[in-house]
Coordinates of C-alpha atoms and ligand atoms in Angstrom, one line a residue:
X1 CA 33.6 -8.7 -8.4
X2 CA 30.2 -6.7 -9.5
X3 CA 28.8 -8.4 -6.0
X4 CA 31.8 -7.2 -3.9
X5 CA 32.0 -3.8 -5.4
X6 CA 28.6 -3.6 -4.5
X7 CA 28.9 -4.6 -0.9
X8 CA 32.0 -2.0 -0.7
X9 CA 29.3 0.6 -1.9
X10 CA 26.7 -0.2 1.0
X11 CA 29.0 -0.6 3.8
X12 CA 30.8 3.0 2.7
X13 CA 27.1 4.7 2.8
X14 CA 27.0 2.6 6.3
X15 CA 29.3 4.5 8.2
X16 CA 28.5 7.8 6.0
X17 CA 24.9 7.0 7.8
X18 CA 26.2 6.7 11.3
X19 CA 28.5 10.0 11.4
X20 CA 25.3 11.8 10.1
X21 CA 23.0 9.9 12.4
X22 CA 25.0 11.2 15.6
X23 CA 24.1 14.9 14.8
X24 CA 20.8 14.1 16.5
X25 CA 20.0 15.0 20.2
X26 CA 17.0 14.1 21.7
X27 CA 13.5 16.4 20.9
X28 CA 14.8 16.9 17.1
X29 CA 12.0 17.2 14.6
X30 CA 13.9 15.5 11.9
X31 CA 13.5 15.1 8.1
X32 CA 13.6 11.2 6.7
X33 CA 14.9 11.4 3.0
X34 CA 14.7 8.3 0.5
X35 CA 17.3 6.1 -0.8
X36 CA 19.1 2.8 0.8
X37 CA 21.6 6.0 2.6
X38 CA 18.3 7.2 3.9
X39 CA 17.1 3.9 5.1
X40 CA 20.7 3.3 6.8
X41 CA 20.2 6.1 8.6
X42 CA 16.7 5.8 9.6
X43 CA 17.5 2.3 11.1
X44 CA 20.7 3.8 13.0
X45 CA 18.2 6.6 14.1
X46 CA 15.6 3.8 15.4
X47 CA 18.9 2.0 17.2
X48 CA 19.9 5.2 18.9
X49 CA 16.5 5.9 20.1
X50 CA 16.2 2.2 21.6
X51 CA 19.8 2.2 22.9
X52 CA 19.9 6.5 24.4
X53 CA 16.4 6.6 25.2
X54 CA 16.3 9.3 22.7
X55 CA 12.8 11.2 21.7
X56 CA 12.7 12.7 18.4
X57 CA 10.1 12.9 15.6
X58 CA 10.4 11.9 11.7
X59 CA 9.1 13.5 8.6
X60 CA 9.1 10.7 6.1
X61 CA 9.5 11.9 2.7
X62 CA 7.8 8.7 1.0
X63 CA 5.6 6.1 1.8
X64 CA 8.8 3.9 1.7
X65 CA 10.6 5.7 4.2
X66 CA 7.6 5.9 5.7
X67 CA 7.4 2.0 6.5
X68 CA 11.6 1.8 7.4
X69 CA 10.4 4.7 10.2
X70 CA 7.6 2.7 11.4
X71 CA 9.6 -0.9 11.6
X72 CA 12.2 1.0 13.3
X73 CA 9.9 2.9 16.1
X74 CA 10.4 6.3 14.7
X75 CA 7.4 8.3 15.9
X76 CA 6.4 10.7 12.8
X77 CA 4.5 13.7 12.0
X78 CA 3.8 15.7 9.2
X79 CA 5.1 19.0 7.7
X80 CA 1.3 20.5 8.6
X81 CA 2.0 19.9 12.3
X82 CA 5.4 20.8 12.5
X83 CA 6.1 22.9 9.4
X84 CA 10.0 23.6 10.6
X85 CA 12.1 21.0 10.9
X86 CA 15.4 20.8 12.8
X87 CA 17.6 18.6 10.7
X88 CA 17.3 16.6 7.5
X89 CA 19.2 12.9 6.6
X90 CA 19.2 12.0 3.2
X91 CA 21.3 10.6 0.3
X92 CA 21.8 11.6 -3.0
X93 CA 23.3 10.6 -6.4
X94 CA 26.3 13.0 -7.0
X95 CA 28.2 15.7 -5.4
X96 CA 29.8 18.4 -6.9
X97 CA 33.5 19.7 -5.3
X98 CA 30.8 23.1 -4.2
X99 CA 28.8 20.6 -2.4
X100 CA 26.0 20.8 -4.9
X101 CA 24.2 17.5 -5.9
X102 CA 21.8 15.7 -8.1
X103 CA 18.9 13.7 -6.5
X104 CA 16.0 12.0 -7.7
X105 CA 17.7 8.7 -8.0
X106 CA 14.4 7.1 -6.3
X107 CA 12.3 9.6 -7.4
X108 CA 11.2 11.6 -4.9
X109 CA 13.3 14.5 -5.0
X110 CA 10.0 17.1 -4.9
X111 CA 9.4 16.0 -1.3
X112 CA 13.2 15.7 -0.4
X113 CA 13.4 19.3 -1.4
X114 CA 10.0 20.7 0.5
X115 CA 11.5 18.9 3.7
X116 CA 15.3 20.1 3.3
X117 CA 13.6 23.6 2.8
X118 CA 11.6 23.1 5.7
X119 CA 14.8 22.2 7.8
X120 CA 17.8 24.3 9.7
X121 CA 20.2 21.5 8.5
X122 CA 20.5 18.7 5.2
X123 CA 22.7 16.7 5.6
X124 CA 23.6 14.0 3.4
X125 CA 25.5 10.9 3.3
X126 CA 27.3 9.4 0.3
X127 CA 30.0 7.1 -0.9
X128 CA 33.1 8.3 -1.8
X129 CA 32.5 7.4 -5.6
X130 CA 29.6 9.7 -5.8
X131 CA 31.9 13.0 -5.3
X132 CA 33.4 14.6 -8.7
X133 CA 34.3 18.2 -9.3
X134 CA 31.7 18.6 -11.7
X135 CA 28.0 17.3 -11.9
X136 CA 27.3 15.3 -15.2
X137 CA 24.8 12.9 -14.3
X138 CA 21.0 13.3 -16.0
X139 CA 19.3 15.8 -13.5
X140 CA 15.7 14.2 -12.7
X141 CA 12.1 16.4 -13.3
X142 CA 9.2 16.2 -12.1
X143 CA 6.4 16.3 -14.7
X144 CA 3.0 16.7 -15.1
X145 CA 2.0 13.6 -17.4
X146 CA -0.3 16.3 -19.2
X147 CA 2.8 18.1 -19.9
X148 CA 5.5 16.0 -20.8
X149 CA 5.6 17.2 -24.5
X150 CA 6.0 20.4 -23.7
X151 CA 8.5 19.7 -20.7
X152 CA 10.4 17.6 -23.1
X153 CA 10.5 20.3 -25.9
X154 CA 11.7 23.2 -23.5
X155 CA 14.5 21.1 -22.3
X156 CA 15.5 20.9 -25.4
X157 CA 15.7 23.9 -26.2
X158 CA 18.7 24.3 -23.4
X159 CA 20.2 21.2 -25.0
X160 CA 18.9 18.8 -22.2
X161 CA 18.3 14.9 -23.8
X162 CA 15.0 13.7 -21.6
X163 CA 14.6 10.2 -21.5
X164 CA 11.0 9.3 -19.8
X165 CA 12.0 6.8 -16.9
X166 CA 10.5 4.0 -16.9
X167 CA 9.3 1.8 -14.4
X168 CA 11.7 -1.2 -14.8
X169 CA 10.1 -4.1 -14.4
X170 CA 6.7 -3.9 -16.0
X171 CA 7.0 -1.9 -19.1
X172 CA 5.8 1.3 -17.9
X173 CA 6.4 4.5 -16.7
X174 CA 7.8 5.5 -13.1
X175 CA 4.9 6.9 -11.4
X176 CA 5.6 9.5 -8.5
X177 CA 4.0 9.5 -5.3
X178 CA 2.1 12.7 -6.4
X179 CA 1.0 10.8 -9.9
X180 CA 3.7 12.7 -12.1
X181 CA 6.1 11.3 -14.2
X182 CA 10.0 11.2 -14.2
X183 CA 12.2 12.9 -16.9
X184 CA 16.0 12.2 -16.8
X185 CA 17.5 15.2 -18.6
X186 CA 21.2 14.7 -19.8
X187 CA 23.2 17.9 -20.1
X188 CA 26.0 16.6 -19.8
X189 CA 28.3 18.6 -17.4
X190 CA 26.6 21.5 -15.2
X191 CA 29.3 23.8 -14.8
X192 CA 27.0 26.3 -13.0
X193 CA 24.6 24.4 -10.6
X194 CA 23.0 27.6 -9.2
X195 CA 22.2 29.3 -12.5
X196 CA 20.6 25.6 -14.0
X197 CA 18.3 24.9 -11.0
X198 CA 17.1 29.1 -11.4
X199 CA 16.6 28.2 -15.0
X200 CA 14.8 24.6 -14.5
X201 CA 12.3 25.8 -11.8
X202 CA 11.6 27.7 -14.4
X203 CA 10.0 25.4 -16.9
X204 CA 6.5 25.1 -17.0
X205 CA 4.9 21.8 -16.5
X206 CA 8.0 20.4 -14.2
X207 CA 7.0 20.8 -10.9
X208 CA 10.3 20.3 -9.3
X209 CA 13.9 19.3 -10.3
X210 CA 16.7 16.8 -9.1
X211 CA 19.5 19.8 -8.5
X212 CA 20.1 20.9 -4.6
X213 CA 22.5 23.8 -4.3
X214 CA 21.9 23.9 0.0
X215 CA 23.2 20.7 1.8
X216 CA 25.1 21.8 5.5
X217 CA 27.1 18.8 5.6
X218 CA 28.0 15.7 3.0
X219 CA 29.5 12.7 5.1
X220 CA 31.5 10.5 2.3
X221 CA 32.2 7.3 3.4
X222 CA 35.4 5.7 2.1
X223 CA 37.1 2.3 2.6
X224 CA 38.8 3.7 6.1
X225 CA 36.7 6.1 7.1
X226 CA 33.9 9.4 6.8
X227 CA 35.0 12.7 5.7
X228 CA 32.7 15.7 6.2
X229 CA 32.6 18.0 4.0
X230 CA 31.2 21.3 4.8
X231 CA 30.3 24.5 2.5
X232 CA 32.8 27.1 2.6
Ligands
5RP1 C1 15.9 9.7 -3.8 C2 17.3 10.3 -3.8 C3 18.4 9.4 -3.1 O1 18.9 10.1 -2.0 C4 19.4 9.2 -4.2 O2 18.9 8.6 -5.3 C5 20.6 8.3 -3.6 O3 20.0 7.0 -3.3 P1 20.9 5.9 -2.6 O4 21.3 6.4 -1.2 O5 20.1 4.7 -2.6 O6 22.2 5.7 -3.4 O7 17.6 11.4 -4.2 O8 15.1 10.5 -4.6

């Protein structure tokens, strides 16, 4: 059951990954996100470009995506060469029924959201158990390791529970690619997205959190099929 459920996940974010990946014409700049919907997309992407002849760039947004891009033939740059991008793929954790969402599942939202900044278009792909009317799930921060005391005790003070994340296996912490630290704050349901991400870039010693308020598109994969979802 848990291994079938699972396979029902993937193949959802699948086809979620391919109705995103066909927004791309040839000479995009594009933005890589992170995540195993990123990486579906970013070996779609290196499919298209085989099959289409297609000519596009990739700005990874870690080292992981980084290597996918390179297996797959993705040519990529950097956001110092090409500082606007046309169109961003990524995944994220949950979406909200505004199409706000929580990322920082793999920990590398800080770059996710300098590249879907940088970009005309973010567009996201999903499974369909990812979308609820309201967001609830911890919102991820990155923190200075230098500040984490005093990360942990402002949160608090906007009745956030931080949990340090840790790195799984080894009995340590989750390091970021920028050497910072991962705080998963719980507070509980964030009935006003816009106003929390305001008040948590706000905090000093985080140097980015987990809550985008600015996708273009989130493709939802179901059991039949993709719905896009577009902001009003
Ligand atoms: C990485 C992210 C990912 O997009 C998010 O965690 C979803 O991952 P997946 O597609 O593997 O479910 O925000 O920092």
């Amino acid at each position: 059951m848990g291994i079938m459920s699972e396979a029902g996940k993937r193949s959802k974010k699948e086809k979620a990954a391919e109705t995103a990946t066909s927004l791309i014409k040839d000479g995009m700049i594009v933005g890589l996100g992170t995540g195993s919907a990123a990486e579906f997309a970013i070996r779609k992407l290196g499919k298209r470009m085989e099959d289409e002849e297609l000519e596009i760039l990739g700005v990874p947004t870690s080292l992981r995506t980084e290597m996918v891009a390179i297996e797959c033939g993705i040519p990529l740059t950097s956001l110092s060469e090409h500082p606007s991008l046309d169109i961003a793929l990524d995944g994220a954790d949950q979406v909200d029924a505004h199409l706000n969402l929580i990322k920082g599942g793999w920990g590398s939202h800080t770059r996710e959201k300098i590249v879907a900044y940088a970009s005309k278009k973010l567009v996201i792909c999903v499974e369909d158990e990812k979308v609820v009317d309201v967001l609830n799930k911890p919102v991820p921060l990155e923190v200075l390791p230098y500040a984490v005391k005093i990360v942990e005790k402002q949160v608090k003070e906007l009745k956030g529970m931080p949990v340090l994340r840790s790195d799984g296996l080894r009995g340590g912490y989750f390091i970021t690619e920028q050497g910072n630290v991962i705080l998963d704050v719980d507070f509980g349901v964030i009935r006003n997205p816009r106003e929390m991400s305001i008040t948590l870039s706000a905090l000093v010693g985080s140097v980015e959190h987990g809550i985008f308020t600015n996708p273009t598109e989130v493709h939802v994969g179901h059991e039949k099929g993709v719905k896009v979802l577009k902001r009003a």
